[in-house]
XYZ file of C-alpha atoms in Angstrom:
614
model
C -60.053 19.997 4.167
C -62.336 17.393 3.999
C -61.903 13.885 5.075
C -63.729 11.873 2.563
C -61.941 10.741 -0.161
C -62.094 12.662 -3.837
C -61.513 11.750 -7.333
C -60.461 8.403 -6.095
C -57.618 9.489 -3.259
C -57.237 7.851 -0.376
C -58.931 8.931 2.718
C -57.598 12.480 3.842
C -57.584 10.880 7.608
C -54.790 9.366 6.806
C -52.022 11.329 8.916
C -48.982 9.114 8.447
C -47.308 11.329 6.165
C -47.936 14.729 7.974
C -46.446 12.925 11.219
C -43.315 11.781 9.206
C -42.776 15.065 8.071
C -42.556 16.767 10.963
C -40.766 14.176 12.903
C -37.212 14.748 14.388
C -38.081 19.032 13.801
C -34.870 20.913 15.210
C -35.728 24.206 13.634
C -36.891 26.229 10.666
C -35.038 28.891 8.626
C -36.403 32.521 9.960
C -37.132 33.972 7.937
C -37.100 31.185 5.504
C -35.681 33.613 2.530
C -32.238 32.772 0.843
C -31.123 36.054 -1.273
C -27.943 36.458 -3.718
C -24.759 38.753 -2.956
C -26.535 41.154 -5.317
C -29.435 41.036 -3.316
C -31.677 39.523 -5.506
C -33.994 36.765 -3.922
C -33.285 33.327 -4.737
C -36.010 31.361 -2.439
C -38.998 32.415 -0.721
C -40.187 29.346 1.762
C -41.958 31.753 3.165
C -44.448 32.552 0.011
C -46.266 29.706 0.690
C -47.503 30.377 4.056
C -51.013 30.036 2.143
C -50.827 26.349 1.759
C -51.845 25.990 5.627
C -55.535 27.033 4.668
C -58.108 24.913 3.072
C -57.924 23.709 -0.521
C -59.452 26.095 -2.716
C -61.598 25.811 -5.726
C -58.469 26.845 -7.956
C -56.404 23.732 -6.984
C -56.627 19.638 -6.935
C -57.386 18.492 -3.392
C -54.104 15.641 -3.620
C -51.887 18.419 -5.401
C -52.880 20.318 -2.051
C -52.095 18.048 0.365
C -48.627 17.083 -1.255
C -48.293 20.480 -1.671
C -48.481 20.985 2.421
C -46.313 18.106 2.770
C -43.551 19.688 0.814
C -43.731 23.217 1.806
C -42.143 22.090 5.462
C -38.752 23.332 5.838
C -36.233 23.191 8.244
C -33.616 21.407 10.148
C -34.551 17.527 10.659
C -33.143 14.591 12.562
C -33.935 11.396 10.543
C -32.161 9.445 13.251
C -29.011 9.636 15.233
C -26.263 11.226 13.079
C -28.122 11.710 10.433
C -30.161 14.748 9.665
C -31.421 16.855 6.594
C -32.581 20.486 5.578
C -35.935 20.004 3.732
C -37.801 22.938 2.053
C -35.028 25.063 1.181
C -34.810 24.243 -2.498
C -36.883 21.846 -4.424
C -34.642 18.683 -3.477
C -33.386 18.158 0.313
C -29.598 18.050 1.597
C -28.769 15.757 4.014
C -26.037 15.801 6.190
C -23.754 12.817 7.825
C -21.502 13.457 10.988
C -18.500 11.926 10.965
C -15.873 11.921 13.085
C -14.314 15.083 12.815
C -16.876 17.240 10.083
C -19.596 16.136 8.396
C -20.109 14.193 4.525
C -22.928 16.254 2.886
C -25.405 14.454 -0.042
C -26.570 16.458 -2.944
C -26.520 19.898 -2.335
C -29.655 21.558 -3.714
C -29.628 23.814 -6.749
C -28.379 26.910 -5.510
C -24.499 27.939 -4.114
C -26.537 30.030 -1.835
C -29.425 27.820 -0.744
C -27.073 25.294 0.158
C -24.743 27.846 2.158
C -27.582 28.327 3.800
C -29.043 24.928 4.725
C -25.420 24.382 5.928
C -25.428 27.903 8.112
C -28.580 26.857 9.656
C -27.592 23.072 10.596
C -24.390 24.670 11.999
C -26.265 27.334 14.266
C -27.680 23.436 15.965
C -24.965 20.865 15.540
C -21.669 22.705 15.678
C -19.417 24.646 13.007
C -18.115 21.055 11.941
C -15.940 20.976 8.552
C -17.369 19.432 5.585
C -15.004 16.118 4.934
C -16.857 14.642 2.021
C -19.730 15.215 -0.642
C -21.728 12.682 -2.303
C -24.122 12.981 -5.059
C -26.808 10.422 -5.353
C -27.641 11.167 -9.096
C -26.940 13.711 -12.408
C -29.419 15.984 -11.979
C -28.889 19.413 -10.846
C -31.241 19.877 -8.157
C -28.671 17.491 -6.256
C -25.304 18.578 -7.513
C -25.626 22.574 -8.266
C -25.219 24.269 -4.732
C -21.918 22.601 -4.356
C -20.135 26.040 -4.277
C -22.685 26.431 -1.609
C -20.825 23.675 0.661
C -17.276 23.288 -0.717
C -15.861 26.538 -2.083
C -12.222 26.585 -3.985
C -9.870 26.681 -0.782
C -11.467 23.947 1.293
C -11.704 21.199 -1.133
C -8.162 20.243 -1.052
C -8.113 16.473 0.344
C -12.058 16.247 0.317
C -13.367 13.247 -1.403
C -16.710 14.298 -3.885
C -18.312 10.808 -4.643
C -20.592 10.559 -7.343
C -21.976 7.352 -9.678
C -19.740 6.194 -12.709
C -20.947 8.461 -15.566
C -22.206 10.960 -13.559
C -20.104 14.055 -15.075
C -20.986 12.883 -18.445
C -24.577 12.537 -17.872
C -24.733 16.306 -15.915
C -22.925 17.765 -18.959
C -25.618 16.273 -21.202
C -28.582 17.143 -19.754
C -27.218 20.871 -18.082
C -24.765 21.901 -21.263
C -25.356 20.416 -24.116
C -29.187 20.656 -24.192
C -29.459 23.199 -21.083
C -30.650 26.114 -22.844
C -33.756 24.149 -23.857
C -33.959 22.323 -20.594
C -33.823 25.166 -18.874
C -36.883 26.850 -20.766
C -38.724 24.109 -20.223
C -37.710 23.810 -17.028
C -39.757 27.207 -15.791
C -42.844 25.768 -17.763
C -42.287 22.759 -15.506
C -41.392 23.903 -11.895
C -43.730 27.393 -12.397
C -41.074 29.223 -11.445
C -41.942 32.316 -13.173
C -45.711 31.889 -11.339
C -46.921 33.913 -8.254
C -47.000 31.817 -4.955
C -50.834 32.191 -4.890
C -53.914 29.312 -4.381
C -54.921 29.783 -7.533
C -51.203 30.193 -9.209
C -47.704 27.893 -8.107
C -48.432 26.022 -4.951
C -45.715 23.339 -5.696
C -44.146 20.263 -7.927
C -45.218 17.602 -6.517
C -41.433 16.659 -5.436
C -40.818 19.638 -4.008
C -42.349 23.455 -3.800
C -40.125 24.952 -7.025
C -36.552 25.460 -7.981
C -34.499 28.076 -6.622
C -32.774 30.428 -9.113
C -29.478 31.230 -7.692
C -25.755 30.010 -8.607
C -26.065 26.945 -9.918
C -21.833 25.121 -9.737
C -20.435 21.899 -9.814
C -17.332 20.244 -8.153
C -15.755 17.418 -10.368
C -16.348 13.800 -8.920
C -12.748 12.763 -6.879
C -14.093 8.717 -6.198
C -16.645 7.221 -8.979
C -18.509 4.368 -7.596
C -18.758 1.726 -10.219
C -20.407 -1.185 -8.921
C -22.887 -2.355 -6.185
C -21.571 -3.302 -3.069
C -18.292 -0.961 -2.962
C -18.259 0.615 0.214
C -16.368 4.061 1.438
C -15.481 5.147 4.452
C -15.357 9.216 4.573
C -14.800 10.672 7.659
C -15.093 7.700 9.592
C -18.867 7.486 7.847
C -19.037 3.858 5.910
C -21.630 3.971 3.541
C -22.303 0.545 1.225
C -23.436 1.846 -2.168
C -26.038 -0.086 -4.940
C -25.887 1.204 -8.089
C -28.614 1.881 -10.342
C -28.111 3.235 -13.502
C -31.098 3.799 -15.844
C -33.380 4.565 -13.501
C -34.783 7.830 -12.349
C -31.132 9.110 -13.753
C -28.704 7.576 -15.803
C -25.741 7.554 -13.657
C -27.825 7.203 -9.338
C -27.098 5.187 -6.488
C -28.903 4.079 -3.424
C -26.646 3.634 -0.399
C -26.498 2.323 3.159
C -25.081 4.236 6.451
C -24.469 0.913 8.044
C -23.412 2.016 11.378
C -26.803 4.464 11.314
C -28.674 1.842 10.101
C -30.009 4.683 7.344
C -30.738 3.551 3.850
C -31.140 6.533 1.189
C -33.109 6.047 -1.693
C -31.653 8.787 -3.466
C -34.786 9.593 -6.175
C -35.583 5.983 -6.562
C -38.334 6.046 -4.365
C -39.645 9.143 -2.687
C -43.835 9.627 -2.052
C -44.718 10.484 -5.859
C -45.180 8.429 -8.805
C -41.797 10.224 -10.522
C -40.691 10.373 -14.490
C -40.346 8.298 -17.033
C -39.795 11.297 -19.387
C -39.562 14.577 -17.658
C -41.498 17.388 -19.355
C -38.679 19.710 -19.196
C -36.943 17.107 -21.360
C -33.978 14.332 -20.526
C -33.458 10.975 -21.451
C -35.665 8.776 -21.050
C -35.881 6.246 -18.215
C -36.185 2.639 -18.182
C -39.032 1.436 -15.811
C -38.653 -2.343 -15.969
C -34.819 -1.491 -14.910
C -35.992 1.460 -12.128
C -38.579 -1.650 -11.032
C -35.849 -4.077 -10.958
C -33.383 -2.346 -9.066
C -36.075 -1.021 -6.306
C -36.167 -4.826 -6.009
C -33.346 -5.902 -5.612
C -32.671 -3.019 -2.639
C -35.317 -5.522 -0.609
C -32.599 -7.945 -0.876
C -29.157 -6.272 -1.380
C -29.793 -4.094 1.838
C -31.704 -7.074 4.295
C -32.634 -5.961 7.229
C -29.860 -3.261 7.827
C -31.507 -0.859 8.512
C -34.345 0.836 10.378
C -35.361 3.868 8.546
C -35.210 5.482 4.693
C -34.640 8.522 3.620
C -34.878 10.451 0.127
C -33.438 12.960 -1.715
C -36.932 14.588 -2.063
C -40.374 14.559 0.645
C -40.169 13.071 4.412
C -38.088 9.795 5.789
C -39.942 6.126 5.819
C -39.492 5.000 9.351
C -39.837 0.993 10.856
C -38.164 -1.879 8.143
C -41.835 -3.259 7.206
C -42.864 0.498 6.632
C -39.526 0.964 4.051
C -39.838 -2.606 2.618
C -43.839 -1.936 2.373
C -42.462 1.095 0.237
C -40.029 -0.019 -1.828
C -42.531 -3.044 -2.827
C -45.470 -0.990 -4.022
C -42.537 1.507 -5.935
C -41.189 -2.023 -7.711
C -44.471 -2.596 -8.050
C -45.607 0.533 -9.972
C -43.236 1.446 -12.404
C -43.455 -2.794 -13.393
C -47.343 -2.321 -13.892
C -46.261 1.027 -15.652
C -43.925 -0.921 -18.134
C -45.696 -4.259 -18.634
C -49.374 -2.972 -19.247
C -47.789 -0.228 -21.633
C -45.546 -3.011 -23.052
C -48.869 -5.082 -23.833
C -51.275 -2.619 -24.848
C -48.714 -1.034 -27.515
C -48.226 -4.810 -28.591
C -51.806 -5.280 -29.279
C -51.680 -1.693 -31.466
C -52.554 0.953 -29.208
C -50.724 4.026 -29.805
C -48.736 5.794 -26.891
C -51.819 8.333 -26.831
C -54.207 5.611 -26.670
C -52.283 3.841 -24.360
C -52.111 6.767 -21.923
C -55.998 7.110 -22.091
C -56.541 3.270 -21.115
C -54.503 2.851 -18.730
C -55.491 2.677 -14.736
C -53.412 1.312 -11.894
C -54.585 -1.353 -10.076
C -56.572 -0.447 -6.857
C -53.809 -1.190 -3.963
C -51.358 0.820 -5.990
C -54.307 3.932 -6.965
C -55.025 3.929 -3.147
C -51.201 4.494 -1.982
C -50.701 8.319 -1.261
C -46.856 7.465 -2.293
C -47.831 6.204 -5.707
C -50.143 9.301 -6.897
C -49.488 10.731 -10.419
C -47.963 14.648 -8.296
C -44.744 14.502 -10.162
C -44.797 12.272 -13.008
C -48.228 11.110 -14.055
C -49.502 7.709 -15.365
C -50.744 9.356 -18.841
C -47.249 10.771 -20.010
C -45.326 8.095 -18.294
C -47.246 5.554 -20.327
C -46.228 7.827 -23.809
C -42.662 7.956 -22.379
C -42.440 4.206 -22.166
C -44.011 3.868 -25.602
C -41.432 6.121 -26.680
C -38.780 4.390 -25.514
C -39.430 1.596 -27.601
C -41.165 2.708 -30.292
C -40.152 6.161 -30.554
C -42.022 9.011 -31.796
C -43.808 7.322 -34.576
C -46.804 5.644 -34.115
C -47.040 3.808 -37.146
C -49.471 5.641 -39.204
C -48.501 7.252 -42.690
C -50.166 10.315 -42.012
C -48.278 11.179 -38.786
C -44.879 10.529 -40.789
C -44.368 13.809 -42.502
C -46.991 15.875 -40.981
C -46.782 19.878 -41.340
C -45.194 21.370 -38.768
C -47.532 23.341 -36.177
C -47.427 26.570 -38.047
C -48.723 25.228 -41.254
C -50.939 22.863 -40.187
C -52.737 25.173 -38.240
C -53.156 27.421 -41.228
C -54.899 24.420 -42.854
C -57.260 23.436 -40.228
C -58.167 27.070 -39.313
C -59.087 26.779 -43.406
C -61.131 23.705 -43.495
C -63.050 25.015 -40.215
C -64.536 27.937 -42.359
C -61.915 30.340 -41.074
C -60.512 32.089 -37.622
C -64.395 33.032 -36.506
C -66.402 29.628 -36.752
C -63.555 27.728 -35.516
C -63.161 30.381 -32.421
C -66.834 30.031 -31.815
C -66.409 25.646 -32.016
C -63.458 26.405 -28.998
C -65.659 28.120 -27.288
C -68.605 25.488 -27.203
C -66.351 22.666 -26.646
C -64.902 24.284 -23.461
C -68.433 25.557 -22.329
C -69.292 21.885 -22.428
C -66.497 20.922 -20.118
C -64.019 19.779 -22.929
C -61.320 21.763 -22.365
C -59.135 19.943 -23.586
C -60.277 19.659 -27.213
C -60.816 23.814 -26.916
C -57.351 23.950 -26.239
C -56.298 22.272 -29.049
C -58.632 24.308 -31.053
C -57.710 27.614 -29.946
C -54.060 26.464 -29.972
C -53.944 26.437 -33.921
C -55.791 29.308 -33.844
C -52.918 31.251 -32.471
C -50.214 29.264 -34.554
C -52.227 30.187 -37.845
C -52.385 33.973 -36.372
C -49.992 34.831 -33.354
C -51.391 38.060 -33.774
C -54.892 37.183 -32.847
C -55.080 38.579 -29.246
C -59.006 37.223 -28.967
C -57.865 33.788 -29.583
C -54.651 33.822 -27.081
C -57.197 35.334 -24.086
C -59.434 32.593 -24.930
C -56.830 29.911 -24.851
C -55.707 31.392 -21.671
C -58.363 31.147 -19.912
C -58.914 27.219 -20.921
C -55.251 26.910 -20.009
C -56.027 28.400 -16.407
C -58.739 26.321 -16.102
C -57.309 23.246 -17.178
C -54.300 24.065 -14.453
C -56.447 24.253 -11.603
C -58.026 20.752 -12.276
C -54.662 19.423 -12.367
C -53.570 16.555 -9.942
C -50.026 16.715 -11.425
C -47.828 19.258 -10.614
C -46.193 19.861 -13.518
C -48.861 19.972 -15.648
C -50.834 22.848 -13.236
C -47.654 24.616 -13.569
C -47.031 24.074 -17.234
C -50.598 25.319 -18.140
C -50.231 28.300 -16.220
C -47.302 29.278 -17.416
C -48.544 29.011 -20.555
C -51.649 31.124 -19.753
C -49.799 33.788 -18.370
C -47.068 33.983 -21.717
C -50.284 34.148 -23.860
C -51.243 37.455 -22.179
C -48.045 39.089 -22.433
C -46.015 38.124 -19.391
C -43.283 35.402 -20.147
C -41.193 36.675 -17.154
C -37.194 36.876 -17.153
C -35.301 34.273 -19.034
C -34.810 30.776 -17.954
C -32.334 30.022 -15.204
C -29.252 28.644 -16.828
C -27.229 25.352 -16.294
C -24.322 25.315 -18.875
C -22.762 28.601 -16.919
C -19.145 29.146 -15.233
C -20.467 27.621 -12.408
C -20.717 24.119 -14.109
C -18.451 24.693 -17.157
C -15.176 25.568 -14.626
C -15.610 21.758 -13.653
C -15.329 20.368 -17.479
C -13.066 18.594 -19.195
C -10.887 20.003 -22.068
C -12.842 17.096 -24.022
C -16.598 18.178 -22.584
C -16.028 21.928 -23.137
C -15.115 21.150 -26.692
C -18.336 19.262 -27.199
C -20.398 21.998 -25.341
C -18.514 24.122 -28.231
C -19.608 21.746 -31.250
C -23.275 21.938 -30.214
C -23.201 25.811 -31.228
C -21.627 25.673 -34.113
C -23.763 27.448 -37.121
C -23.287 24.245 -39.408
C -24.667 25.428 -42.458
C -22.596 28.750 -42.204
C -19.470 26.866 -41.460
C -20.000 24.432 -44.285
C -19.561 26.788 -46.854
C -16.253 27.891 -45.339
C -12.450 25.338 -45.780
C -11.099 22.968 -43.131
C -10.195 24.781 -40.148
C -7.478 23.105 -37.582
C -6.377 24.081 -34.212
C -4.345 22.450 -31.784
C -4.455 22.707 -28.337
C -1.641 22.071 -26.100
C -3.020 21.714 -22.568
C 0.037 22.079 -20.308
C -1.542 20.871 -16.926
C -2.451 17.685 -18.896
C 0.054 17.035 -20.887
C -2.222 16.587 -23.689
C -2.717 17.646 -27.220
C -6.409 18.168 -28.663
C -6.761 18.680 -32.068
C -9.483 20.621 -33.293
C -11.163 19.965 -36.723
C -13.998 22.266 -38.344
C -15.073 20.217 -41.622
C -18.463 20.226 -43.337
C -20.178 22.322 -40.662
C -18.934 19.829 -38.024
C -16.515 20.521 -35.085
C -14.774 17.289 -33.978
C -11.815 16.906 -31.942
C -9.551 14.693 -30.783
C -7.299 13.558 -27.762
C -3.514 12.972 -28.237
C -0.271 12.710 -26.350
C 1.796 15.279 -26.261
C 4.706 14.664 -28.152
C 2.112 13.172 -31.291
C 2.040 15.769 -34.226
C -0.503 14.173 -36.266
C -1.196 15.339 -40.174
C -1.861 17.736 -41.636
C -0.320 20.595 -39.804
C -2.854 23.009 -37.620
C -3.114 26.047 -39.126
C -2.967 27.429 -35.400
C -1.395 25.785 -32.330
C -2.643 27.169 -28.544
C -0.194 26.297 -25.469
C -2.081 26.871 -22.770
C -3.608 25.720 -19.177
C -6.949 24.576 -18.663
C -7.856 27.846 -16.685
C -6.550 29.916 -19.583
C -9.037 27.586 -21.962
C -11.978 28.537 -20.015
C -10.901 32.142 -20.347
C -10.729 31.968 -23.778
C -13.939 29.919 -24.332
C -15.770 32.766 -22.037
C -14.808 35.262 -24.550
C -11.213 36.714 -22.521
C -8.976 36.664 -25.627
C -5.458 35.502 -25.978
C -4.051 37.518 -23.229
C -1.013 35.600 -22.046
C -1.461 32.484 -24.453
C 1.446 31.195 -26.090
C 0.621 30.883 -30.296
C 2.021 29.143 -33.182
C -0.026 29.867 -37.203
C -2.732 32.205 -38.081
C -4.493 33.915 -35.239
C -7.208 34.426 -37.329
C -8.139 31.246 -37.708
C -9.620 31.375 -33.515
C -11.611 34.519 -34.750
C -13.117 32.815 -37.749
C -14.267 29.749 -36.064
C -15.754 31.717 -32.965
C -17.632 33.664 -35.793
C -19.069 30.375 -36.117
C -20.321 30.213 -32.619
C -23.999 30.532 -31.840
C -25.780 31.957 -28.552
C -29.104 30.215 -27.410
C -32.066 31.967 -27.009
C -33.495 31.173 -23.430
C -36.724 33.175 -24.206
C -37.401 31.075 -26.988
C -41.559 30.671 -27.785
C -43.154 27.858 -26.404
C -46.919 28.874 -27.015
C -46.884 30.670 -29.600
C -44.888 30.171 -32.630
């Protein structure tokens, strides 16, 4: 590659971060290939064996270089008693000894990717027990190969220590809205894309997601403030909390006798998210700023190295304080300059097209746009406060896309001139005003296979400019669905793997969200109760008006009117039921019939759902 700077990087000499990576190497997984019991492959490490050549044409020289950066995998030492398996999924597990076993934090997607990141630090450090799990944050890439780690029969007496909220916040993101996350998601990540230069070479934060068994195992020991400390295993780890920040339930914490400070995904070496693409809450800079400051101080000088949940360990205090300053630093320009522009009438799209970070912070390899980027971070904080309307009448009650592409495919002269403008545009290098173009032209007609080649082709090209690597991904995804090949459907989060560790109260939510209301409106109340014997709680069910509600009780309350079906059973037998088992072995009081007609009720997402077409 070469060494001059491009596009405004920093200088490609710069070797810091390829030393860090590699530092403290033990071993790599050989082959690096992780496949299900059914034999399916769920990671390939290996499929990117291409990244050690020179950037191509087809890719963004940064994107590349991150790209390199991430694609290590292996078995690290970050210092003594303390290691991590990078490069086996998109997000890295790392791994505390303790006296007698070892505490594991956030374990990857996949059940199997993080059986085997254990297997493999194991075959180097001992078949030590694990004694404790510890999620940093809500998202699934740190919480979904728990199976992986801690299967049914050992975690009796293990403590699983997660953020207050944390369950609540997983359910959200992974249940409630998971089918649409999810389908996002593979835009996102490109995990649908050939490992190729001029296809998927990576995230950004990591290389992609894996696409195995994604679980959960309930929180035991919620930490709810900054400063509580635990001691697992003989491990004692002093814990900041920092909710609202790149999740809304993470945590930073110290090893104190390690002298290791984790960072969870608070600061890793990418500008990260305000507002995911594959959708999520969104995120509060000016608190994500604050708290990255207030680690300079909470933490002192306790400790000697960092390490992340994502990318390579900071070593040397002035090195992790250096850090941490220019991450305060960047989300706090992010927020304040898009706080000022919007207040002097820019719209989030304006505002995104305006705004440049300051020199220090453009020059820092750690605070490139890879991940998240500084145009829809800028929307996403404009959002936040302003929503999604930008104060102009004519965005209020717009068509939607299929209509108003009908319309401006009319008042271009029709499909032919306005295919011939697309072209033009992108011959003259503005693709992305051809995009746009071509992109109602397939909304007016999804038919029009011309018109979706055309667009393809701008999307490809528009990719492989693409610093970001999301948006590379997202675009060429997109390219490739517009010639016919949308892949299998997106990997799922709301399955038995998470569901077996909800709450009769979150599985009756994750119920309410797939109700058919209008269907159900035109039908009378409906009212179950639910007796949950290994709670010793009633739930009362209520389907009204096309909306299912519900309601915690104690047992022994009967409130009015009487269910027209009452349901003594376990929790287990709930999930049973919910997964479609019947009422096998279920004690039942009323009208059976009434459980049929509200499952009737019960919608299945589409996870194939069109995304670039109509």
């Amino acid at each position: 590659m070469d060494a001059a700077p491009r596009d405004g990087l920093p200088p490609f000499e710069d070797r810091t971060d390829f030393e860090n990576a590699d530092r403290g190497f033990v071993a790599a997984l050989v082959p690096a290939v992780v496949t299900a019991g059914d034999g399916r492959v769920v990671w390939d490490g290996d499929a990117y064996a291409f990244l050690a050549g020179d950037c191509p044409d087809s890719a963004h020289p940064g994107l590349w270089r991150q790209s390199q950066l991430c694609a290590r995998q292996g078995l690290y030492e970050v210092t003594e008693g303390v290691y991590q398996v990078r490069g086996l999924d998109l997000a890295n597990m790392t791994l505390l000894e303790g006296d007698r076993g070892v505490v594991v934090v956030d374990p990857l997607i996949s059940a199997e990717c993080a059986a085997a990141a254990l297997a493999l630090y194991r075959r180097h450090r001992g078949e030590r027990p694990v004694t404790g799990l510890v999620y940093t944050h809500s998202h699934v890439d740190h919480f979904g190969g728990a199976r992986g780690v801690l299967p049914r029969e050992a975690e009796a007496g293990v403590p699983v220590i997660a953020p207050v909220g944390f369950l609540e916040h997983a359910v959200s993101e992974n249940v409630f809205a998971g089918p649409a996350v999810s389908r996002r998601a593979g835009f996102m990540h490109g995990t649908r894309l050939p490992k190729a230069p001029d296809a998927q070479i990576g995230t950004g934060l990591g290389t992609t997601m894996s696409t195995g068994t994604v679980s959960l195992v309930p929180p035991t020991v919620d930490v709810t403030h900054s400063g509580q400390t635990e001691i697992v295993d003989g491990v004692r780890i002093l814990f900041q909390l920092t909710p609202g920040t790149e999740a809304p339930a993470e945590m930073n914490f110290l090893v104190t006798h390690r002298r290791a400070l984790c960072l969870a995904d608070n600061a890793t070496h990418t500008l990260h998210n305000i507002l995911t693409l594959r959708g999520a809450l969104v995120r509060d800079a000016r608190v994500w700023s604050r708290y990255l400051d207030e680690a300079i101080d909470f933490f002192g000088d306790a400790y000697d190295v960092a390490f992340a949940s994502h990318h390579w360990p900071t070593w040397g205090h002035e090195n992790v304080v250096r850090l941490l300053a220019e991450q305060r630093d960047l989300y706090a320009y992010l927020h304040d300059q898009t706080l000022r522009l919007l207040n002097s009438g820019l719209t989030g799209a304006e505002i995104a097209e305006e705004l440049r970070l300051p020199p220090a912070l453009e020059g820092a390899w750690h605070a490139r746009g890879y991940f998240g980027s500084l145009s829809h971070n800028a929307k996403a904080v404009y959002q936040r406060y302003l929503g999604w309307y930008d104060g102009n009448p004519a965005h209020l009650w717009e068509h939607p896309p299929v209509q108003l592409a009908e319309r401006y495919v009319e008042v271009a002269g029709g499909r032919d001139p306005m295919l011939a403008a697309a072209r033009r545009y992108a011959d003259a290098g503005d693709l992305r005003f051809a995009a746009t173009l071509l992109n109602h032209l397939v909304f007016a007609d999804p038919d029009d296979e011309e018109a979706k080649r055309t667009l393809a082709v701008v999307y490809k090209q528009l990719g492989h400019g693409a610093e970001n690597g999301t948006w590379r991904n997202i675009y060429l995804t997109g390219a490739r669905e517009l010639v016919g090949d949308a892949g299998g459907p997106a990997v799922a989060t709301d399955t038995a793997g998470i569901t077996s560790a909800l709450g009769v109260g979150m599985l009756l939510d994750s119920l309410a969200v797939r109700i058919d209301g209008p269907r159900a409106a035109r039908e009378p109340r409906l009212i179950i109760d639910l007796i949950i014997i290994d709670e010793e709680r009633r739930y009362r069910i209520n389907l009204e008006h096309g909306a299912l509600t519900h309601r915690s009780l104690p047992l022994h309350r009967t409130p009015k009117p009487h269910a027209g079906l009452t349901l003594t059973l376990t929790r287990p037998e709930l999930l049973g039921l919910l997964a479609g088992r019947g009422l096998a072995g279920i004690e039942t009081d009323g009208d059976r019939g009434l459980l049929k007609r509200l499952f009737s009720y019960v919608t299945q997402p589409d996870r194939r759902f069109p995304v670039v077409t109509p």
